[in-house]
PDB file of C-alpha atoms in Angstrom:
ATOM      1  CA  UNK A   1      -7.377  -6.406 -14.984  1.00 35.00           C
ATOM      2  CA  UNK A   2      -3.705  -6.572 -14.196  1.00 37.00           C
ATOM      3  CA  UNK A   3      -1.684  -8.499 -11.671  1.00 36.00           C
ATOM      4  CA  UNK A   4       1.948  -8.536 -10.698  1.00 36.00           C
ATOM      5  CA  UNK A   5       3.527 -10.949  -8.289  1.00 34.00           C
ATOM      6  CA  UNK A   6       7.009 -11.237  -6.856  1.00 33.00           C
ATOM      7  CA  UNK A   7       8.783 -11.144  -3.547  1.00 33.00           C
ATOM      8  CA  UNK A   8       9.348  -7.469  -2.880  1.00 34.00           C
ATOM      9  CA  UNK A   9      10.856  -5.129  -0.344  1.00 35.00           C
ATOM     10  CA  UNK A  10       8.875  -1.938   0.122  1.00 36.00           C
ATOM     11  CA  UNK A  11      10.772   0.828   1.860  1.00 36.00           C
ATOM     12  CA  UNK A  12       9.158   4.178   1.374  1.00 37.00           C
ATOM     13  CA  UNK A  13      10.034   7.822   1.916  1.00 38.00           C
ATOM     14  CA  UNK A  14       6.868   8.341   3.901  1.00 40.00           C
ATOM     15  CA  UNK A  15       7.909   5.538   6.223  1.00 39.00           C
ATOM     16  CA  UNK A  16      11.315   7.116   6.717  1.00 34.00           C
ATOM     17  CA  UNK A  17       9.846  10.472   7.730  1.00 37.00           C
ATOM     18  CA  UNK A  18       7.439   8.838  10.144  1.00 35.00           C
ATOM     19  CA  UNK A  19      10.276   6.920  11.786  1.00 33.00           C
ATOM     20  CA  UNK A  20      12.176  10.138  12.470  1.00 31.00           C
ATOM     21  CA  UNK A  21       9.332  12.038  14.066  1.00 32.00           C
ATOM     22  CA  UNK A  22       7.694   9.261  16.077  1.00 33.00           C
ATOM     23  CA  UNK A  23       9.308   7.755  19.133  1.00 33.00           C
ATOM     24  CA  UNK A  24       7.502   4.472  18.585  1.00 36.00           C
ATOM     25  CA  UNK A  25       8.910   4.116  15.099  1.00 38.00           C
ATOM     26  CA  UNK A  26      12.229   2.344  15.638  1.00 41.00           C
ATOM     27  CA  UNK A  27      14.084   0.446  12.903  1.00 41.00           C
ATOM     28  CA  UNK A  28      12.845  -3.099  12.529  1.00 42.00           C
ATOM     29  CA  UNK A  29      15.151  -5.973  13.333  1.00 42.00           C
ATOM     30  CA  UNK A  30      17.057  -6.883  10.221  1.00 43.00           C
ATOM     31  CA  UNK A  31      16.213  -3.628   8.438  1.00 43.00           C
ATOM     32  CA  UNK A  32      18.455  -2.962   5.488  1.00 50.00           C
ATOM     33  CA  UNK A  33      19.491   0.669   6.044  1.00 52.00           C
ATOM     34  CA  UNK A  34      19.008   3.627   8.369  1.00 60.00           C
ATOM     35  CA  UNK A  35      17.437   5.660   5.556  1.00 54.00           C
ATOM     36  CA  UNK A  36      14.737   3.017   5.025  1.00 54.00           C
ATOM     37  CA  UNK A  37      14.314   1.332   8.413  1.00 62.00           C
ATOM     38  CA  UNK A  38      10.944  -0.326   7.786  1.00 70.00           C
ATOM     39  CA  UNK A  39      11.140  -3.393   5.566  1.00 75.00           C
ATOM     40  CA  UNK A  40       8.080  -5.176   4.121  1.00 79.00           C
ATOM     41  CA  UNK A  41       8.352  -8.378   2.049  1.00 80.00           C
ATOM     42  CA  UNK A  42       5.587 -10.229   0.289  1.00 81.00           C
ATOM     43  CA  UNK A  43       3.305 -10.037  -2.731  1.00 82.00           C
ATOM     44  CA  UNK A  44       1.162  -7.263  -4.161  1.00 82.00           C
ATOM     45  CA  UNK A  45      -1.619  -7.323  -6.740  1.00 85.00           C
ATOM     46  CA  UNK A  46      -3.314  -4.301  -8.284  1.00 86.00           C
ATOM     47  CA  UNK A  47      -6.589  -4.650 -10.175  1.00 87.00           C
ATOM     48  CA  UNK A  48      -7.378  -1.352 -11.893  1.00 89.00           C
ATOM     49  CA  UNK A  49     -10.917  -0.185 -12.582  1.00 91.00           C
ATOM     50  CA  UNK A  50     -12.544   2.905 -14.035  1.00 94.00           C
ATOM     51  CA  UNK A  51     -14.514   4.703 -11.309  1.00 94.00           C
ATOM     52  CA  UNK A  52     -16.286   8.000 -10.829  1.00 95.00           C
ATOM     53  CA  UNK A  53     -13.909  10.806  -9.860  1.00 94.00           C
ATOM     54  CA  UNK A  54     -14.374  12.160  -6.311  1.00 91.00           C
ATOM     55  CA  UNK A  55     -15.850  15.638  -6.093  1.00 88.00           C
ATOM     56  CA  UNK A  56     -14.298  16.601  -2.745  1.00 87.00           C
ATOM     57  CA  UNK A  57     -10.634  17.762  -2.597  1.00 83.00           C
ATOM     58  CA  UNK A  58      -8.114  15.051  -1.789  1.00 83.00           C
ATOM     59  CA  UNK A  59      -5.512  17.353  -0.198  1.00 80.00           C
ATOM     60  CA  UNK A  60      -3.628  20.639  -0.545  1.00 82.00           C
ATOM     61  CA  UNK A  61      -1.699  20.770  -3.807  1.00 83.00           C
ATOM     62  CA  UNK A  62      -3.211  17.464  -4.944  1.00 87.00           C
ATOM     63  CA  UNK A  63      -5.357  17.302  -8.076  1.00 89.00           C
ATOM     64  CA  UNK A  64      -7.518  14.435  -9.330  1.00 93.00           C
ATOM     65  CA  UNK A  65      -6.677  13.136 -12.820  1.00 92.00           C
ATOM     66  CA  UNK A  66      -9.961  12.460 -14.604  1.00 93.00           C
ATOM     67  CA  UNK A  67     -11.651  12.561 -17.992  1.00 94.00           C
ATOM     68  CA  UNK A  68     -15.371  13.282 -18.263  1.00 94.00           C
ATOM     69  CA  UNK A  69     -15.753  12.584 -14.560  1.00 94.00           C
ATOM     70  CA  UNK A  70     -13.997   9.197 -14.718  1.00 96.00           C
ATOM     71  CA  UNK A  71     -10.681   8.268 -13.095  1.00 95.00           C
ATOM     72  CA  UNK A  72      -8.609   5.158 -12.330  1.00 94.00           C
ATOM     73  CA  UNK A  73      -9.288   3.269  -9.108  1.00 92.00           C
ATOM     74  CA  UNK A  74      -9.480  -0.390  -8.210  1.00 90.00           C
ATOM     75  CA  UNK A  75      -8.066  -2.544  -5.441  1.00 90.00           C
ATOM     76  CA  UNK A  76      -4.602  -3.284  -4.093  1.00 89.00           C
ATOM     77  CA  UNK A  77      -4.133  -6.564  -2.209  1.00 91.00           C
ATOM     78  CA  UNK A  78      -0.970  -7.252  -0.246  1.00 90.00           C
ATOM     79  CA  UNK A  79       0.297 -10.325   1.573  1.00 90.00           C
ATOM     80  CA  UNK A  80       3.184  -9.441   3.873  1.00 90.00           C
ATOM     81  CA  UNK A  81       5.385 -12.368   4.894  1.00 89.00           C
ATOM     82  CA  UNK A  82       7.634  -9.999   6.852  1.00 87.00           C
ATOM     83  CA  UNK A  83       6.917  -6.573   8.340  1.00 88.00           C
ATOM     84  CA  UNK A  84       7.741  -4.620  11.517  1.00 88.00           C
ATOM     85  CA  UNK A  85       4.460  -5.937  12.993  1.00 90.00           C
ATOM     86  CA  UNK A  86       4.664  -9.488  11.644  1.00 92.00           C
ATOM     87  CA  UNK A  87       2.834 -11.190   8.773  1.00 95.00           C
ATOM     88  CA  UNK A  88      -0.563  -9.792   7.790  1.00 96.00           C
ATOM     89  CA  UNK A  89      -2.935  -9.215   4.886  1.00 95.00           C
ATOM     90  CA  UNK A  90      -4.040  -5.858   3.527  1.00 94.00           C
ATOM     91  CA  UNK A  91      -6.700  -4.678   1.080  1.00 94.00           C
ATOM     92  CA  UNK A  92      -6.858  -1.066  -0.100  1.00 92.00           C
ATOM     93  CA  UNK A  93      -9.761   0.461  -2.017  1.00 91.00           C
ATOM     94  CA  UNK A  94      -8.179   2.814  -4.545  1.00 91.00           C
ATOM     95  CA  UNK A  95     -10.437   5.740  -5.439  1.00 92.00           C
ATOM     96  CA  UNK A  96      -8.624   8.070  -7.830  1.00 93.00           C
ATOM     97  CA  UNK A  97      -5.496   8.821  -9.826  1.00 93.00           C
ATOM     98  CA  UNK A  98      -3.948  12.029  -8.501  1.00 91.00           C
ATOM     99  CA  UNK A  99      -1.131  14.463  -9.314  1.00 89.00           C
ATOM    100  CA  UNK A 100       1.101  16.336  -6.887  1.00 85.00           C
ATOM    101  CA  UNK A 101       1.698  19.970  -7.871  1.00 81.00           C
ATOM    102  CA  UNK A 102       4.815  20.074  -5.679  1.00 76.00           C
ATOM    103  CA  UNK A 103       6.509  16.822  -6.705  1.00 74.00           C
ATOM    104  CA  UNK A 104       5.327  16.587 -10.305  1.00 81.00           C
ATOM    105  CA  UNK A 105       4.435  12.912 -10.040  1.00 84.00           C
ATOM    106  CA  UNK A 106       1.274  10.840 -10.125  1.00 87.00           C
ATOM    107  CA  UNK A 107      -0.218   8.423  -7.626  1.00 87.00           C
ATOM    108  CA  UNK A 108      -3.190   6.269  -6.815  1.00 88.00           C
ATOM    109  CA  UNK A 109      -5.170   7.461  -3.812  1.00 88.00           C
ATOM    110  CA  UNK A 110      -6.775   4.950  -1.493  1.00 88.00           C
ATOM    111  CA  UNK A 111      -9.899   5.946   0.404  1.00 87.00           C
ATOM    112  CA  UNK A 112     -10.167   2.790   2.515  1.00 90.00           C
ATOM    113  CA  UNK A 113      -7.434   0.663   4.105  1.00 92.00           C
ATOM    114  CA  UNK A 114      -8.239  -2.727   5.683  1.00 95.00           C
ATOM    115  CA  UNK A 115      -5.785  -5.023   7.499  1.00 96.00           C
ATOM    116  CA  UNK A 116      -6.017  -8.479   9.058  1.00 96.00           C
ATOM    117  CA  UNK A 117      -4.184  -7.963  12.370  1.00 95.00           C
ATOM    118  CA  UNK A 118      -4.595  -5.754  15.427  1.00 95.00           C
ATOM    119  CA  UNK A 119      -0.865  -4.967  15.366  1.00 94.00           C
ATOM    120  CA  UNK A 120      -1.009  -3.631  11.805  1.00 93.00           C
ATOM    121  CA  UNK A 121      -4.143  -1.638  12.572  1.00 94.00           C
ATOM    122  CA  UNK A 122      -2.488  -0.078  15.629  1.00 93.00           C
ATOM    123  CA  UNK A 123       0.717   0.775  13.747  1.00 89.00           C
ATOM    124  CA  UNK A 124      -1.256   2.501  10.992  1.00 88.00           C
ATOM    125  CA  UNK A 125      -2.790   4.904  13.486  1.00 86.00           C
ATOM    126  CA  UNK A 126      -0.004   5.265  16.058  1.00 87.00           C
ATOM    127  CA  UNK A 127       2.990   5.464  13.703  1.00 81.00           C
ATOM    128  CA  UNK A 128       1.774   6.457  10.241  1.00 77.00           C
ATOM    129  CA  UNK A 129      -1.212   8.547  11.336  1.00 81.00           C
ATOM    130  CA  UNK A 130      -3.470   6.872   8.772  1.00 84.00           C
ATOM    131  CA  UNK A 131      -6.878   5.407   9.650  1.00 87.00           C
ATOM    132  CA  UNK A 132      -7.402   1.731   8.897  1.00 92.00           C
ATOM    133  CA  UNK A 133      -9.957  -0.960   9.631  1.00 94.00           C
ATOM    134  CA  UNK A 134      -9.323  -4.299  11.334  1.00 96.00           C
ATOM    135  CA  UNK A 135     -11.159  -6.880   9.212  1.00 96.00           C
ATOM    136  CA  UNK A 136     -11.209 -10.635   8.729  1.00 96.00           C
ATOM    137  CA  UNK A 137      -9.411 -11.119   5.395  1.00 96.00           C
ATOM    138  CA  UNK A 138      -8.842 -14.380   3.549  1.00 94.00           C
ATOM    139  CA  UNK A 139      -6.746 -14.836   0.416  1.00 93.00           C
ATOM    140  CA  UNK A 140      -8.020 -17.892  -1.499  1.00 91.00           C
ATOM    141  CA  UNK A 141      -5.835 -19.817  -3.928  1.00 88.00           C
ATOM    142  CA  UNK A 142      -8.709 -20.670  -6.272  1.00 86.00           C
ATOM    143  CA  UNK A 143     -11.471 -18.659  -7.876  1.00 83.00           C
ATOM    144  CA  UNK A 144     -11.538 -15.477  -9.920  1.00 82.00           C
ATOM    145  CA  UNK A 145      -9.014 -12.756  -8.939  1.00 80.00           C
ATOM    146  CA  UNK A 146     -11.561 -10.412  -7.430  1.00 83.00           C
ATOM    147  CA  UNK A 147     -12.341  -8.913  -4.025  1.00 90.00           C
ATOM    148  CA  UNK A 148     -15.682  -9.633  -2.401  1.00 89.00           C
ATOM    149  CA  UNK A 149     -17.350  -9.680   1.015  1.00 91.00           C
ATOM    150  CA  UNK A 150     -19.178 -12.818   2.184  1.00 90.00           C
ATOM    151  CA  UNK A 151     -22.358 -12.986   4.250  1.00 89.00           C
ATOM    152  CA  UNK A 152     -20.336 -12.885   7.493  1.00 89.00           C
ATOM    153  CA  UNK A 153     -18.530  -9.695   6.511  1.00 89.00           C
ATOM    154  CA  UNK A 154     -15.237 -11.432   5.773  1.00 93.00           C
ATOM    155  CA  UNK A 155     -13.209 -10.009   2.871  1.00 94.00           C
ATOM    156  CA  UNK A 156     -12.269 -12.706   0.365  1.00 93.00           C
ATOM    157  CA  UNK A 157      -9.636 -12.297  -2.351  1.00 92.00           C
ATOM    158  CA  UNK A 158      -9.678 -15.007  -5.020  1.00 89.00           C
ATOM    159  CA  UNK A 159      -7.086 -16.358  -7.438  1.00 87.00           C
ATOM    160  CA  UNK A 160      -4.159 -15.787  -5.092  1.00 86.00           C
ATOM    161  CA  UNK A 161      -2.301 -18.981  -6.014  1.00 80.00           C
ATOM    162  CA  UNK A 162      -1.106 -17.383  -9.257  1.00 75.00           C
ATOM    163  CA  UNK A 163       0.743 -14.753  -7.180  1.00 68.00           C
ATOM    164  CA  UNK A 164       3.302 -17.284  -5.951  1.00 62.00           C
ATOM    165  CA  UNK A 165       5.468 -18.724  -8.728  1.00 62.00           C
ATOM    166  CA  UNK A 166       8.385 -19.882  -6.567  1.00 63.00           C
ATOM    167  CA  UNK A 167       8.769 -22.195  -3.579  1.00 65.00           C
ATOM    168  CA  UNK A 168       7.866 -20.771  -0.182  1.00 62.00           C
ATOM    169  CA  UNK A 169      11.506 -20.932   0.920  1.00 67.00           C
ATOM    170  CA  UNK A 170      12.841 -19.257  -2.238  1.00 67.00           C
ATOM    171  CA  UNK A 171      14.901 -16.116  -1.800  1.00 69.00           C
ATOM    172  CA  UNK A 172      13.231 -12.896  -3.051  1.00 65.00           C
ATOM    173  CA  UNK A 173      14.839 -11.498  -6.189  1.00 65.00           C
ATOM    174  CA  UNK A 174      13.058  -8.236  -6.844  1.00 63.00           C
ATOM    175  CA  UNK A 175      12.567  -4.950  -5.019  1.00 64.00           C
ATOM    176  CA  UNK A 176       9.869  -2.355  -5.585  1.00 62.00           C
ATOM    177  CA  UNK A 177      10.566   1.240  -4.460  1.00 66.00           C
ATOM    178  CA  UNK A 178       7.456   3.109  -3.349  1.00 66.00           C
ATOM    179  CA  UNK A 179       6.799   6.692  -2.297  1.00 70.00           C
ATOM    180  CA  UNK A 180       4.087   6.511   0.309  1.00 67.00           C
ATOM    181  CA  UNK A 181       2.157   9.387   1.908  1.00 69.00           C
ATOM    182  CA  UNK A 182       0.426   7.727   4.881  1.00 64.00           C
ATOM    183  CA  UNK A 183      -2.017  10.519   5.711  1.00 65.00           C
ATOM    184  CA  UNK A 184      -3.321  10.492   2.108  1.00 67.00           C
ATOM    185  CA  UNK A 185      -3.049   6.721   1.623  1.00 72.00           C
ATOM    186  CA  UNK A 186      -1.336   7.512  -1.695  1.00 76.00           C
ATOM    187  CA  UNK A 187       1.162   5.322  -3.563  1.00 72.00           C
ATOM    188  CA  UNK A 188       3.321   7.520  -5.836  1.00 72.00           C
ATOM    189  CA  UNK A 189       5.421   6.700  -8.855  1.00 68.00           C
ATOM    190  CA  UNK A 190       9.056   6.583  -7.612  1.00 63.00           C
ATOM    191  CA  UNK A 191      10.214   9.522  -9.751  1.00 64.00           C
ATOM    192  CA  UNK A 192       9.186  13.146 -10.278  1.00 63.00           C
ATOM    193  CA  UNK A 193       9.321  15.457 -13.309  1.00 64.00           C
ATOM    194  CA  UNK A 194       9.825  18.597 -11.208  1.00 59.00           C
ATOM    195  CA  UNK A 195       9.813  19.839  -7.620  1.00 62.00           C
ATOM    196  CA  UNK A 196       8.102  23.033  -6.461  1.00 62.00           C
ATOM    197  CA  UNK A 197       8.333  23.682  -2.716  1.00 58.00           C
ATOM    198  CA  UNK A 198       5.831  26.543  -2.990  1.00 58.00           C
ATOM    199  CA  UNK A 199       3.039  24.294  -4.260  1.00 52.00           C
ATOM    200  CA  UNK A 200       1.079  22.121  -1.837  1.00 49.00           C
TER     201      UNK A 200
END
């Protein structure tokens, strides 16, 4: 299992397109540029896992990367200190590694997106056009770094204390560029080997 932790700013191409076509999507206060108006800062942890490859198509021009019916999935956990809808927690169930025929780049596809606030849940549907679930989510400092559901249906993420290695008031020093396709819930590598507008 892998984990990465730093203070990050996530400003994606998918977010930029959504802001231009949706009246509700206005630049957030303090956003850093007009090209990337939505700024998110916090911590992210990805725990990869080998899972069965989905049999149904993911999307037009999108292929699943698998070997003998097995692909890469796992969980992505995010703690946003700052976002256009305020602080919130997010857990994404990643289901497959995928490849875009048009962009020539790979991604992880998430089949289930869960957030801890009504505002984040509403923005996912109203602005990004991506379905999400409003759930009670708790990030625990102690315990093993896994994701589980307790008897009351609350999502618990353990081992979160290791994600913060600086003081709470420390200035963020790193930025992580992300290409994000909201309708697919796909996080792409921020580079492409080729571009084919006729594919997908």
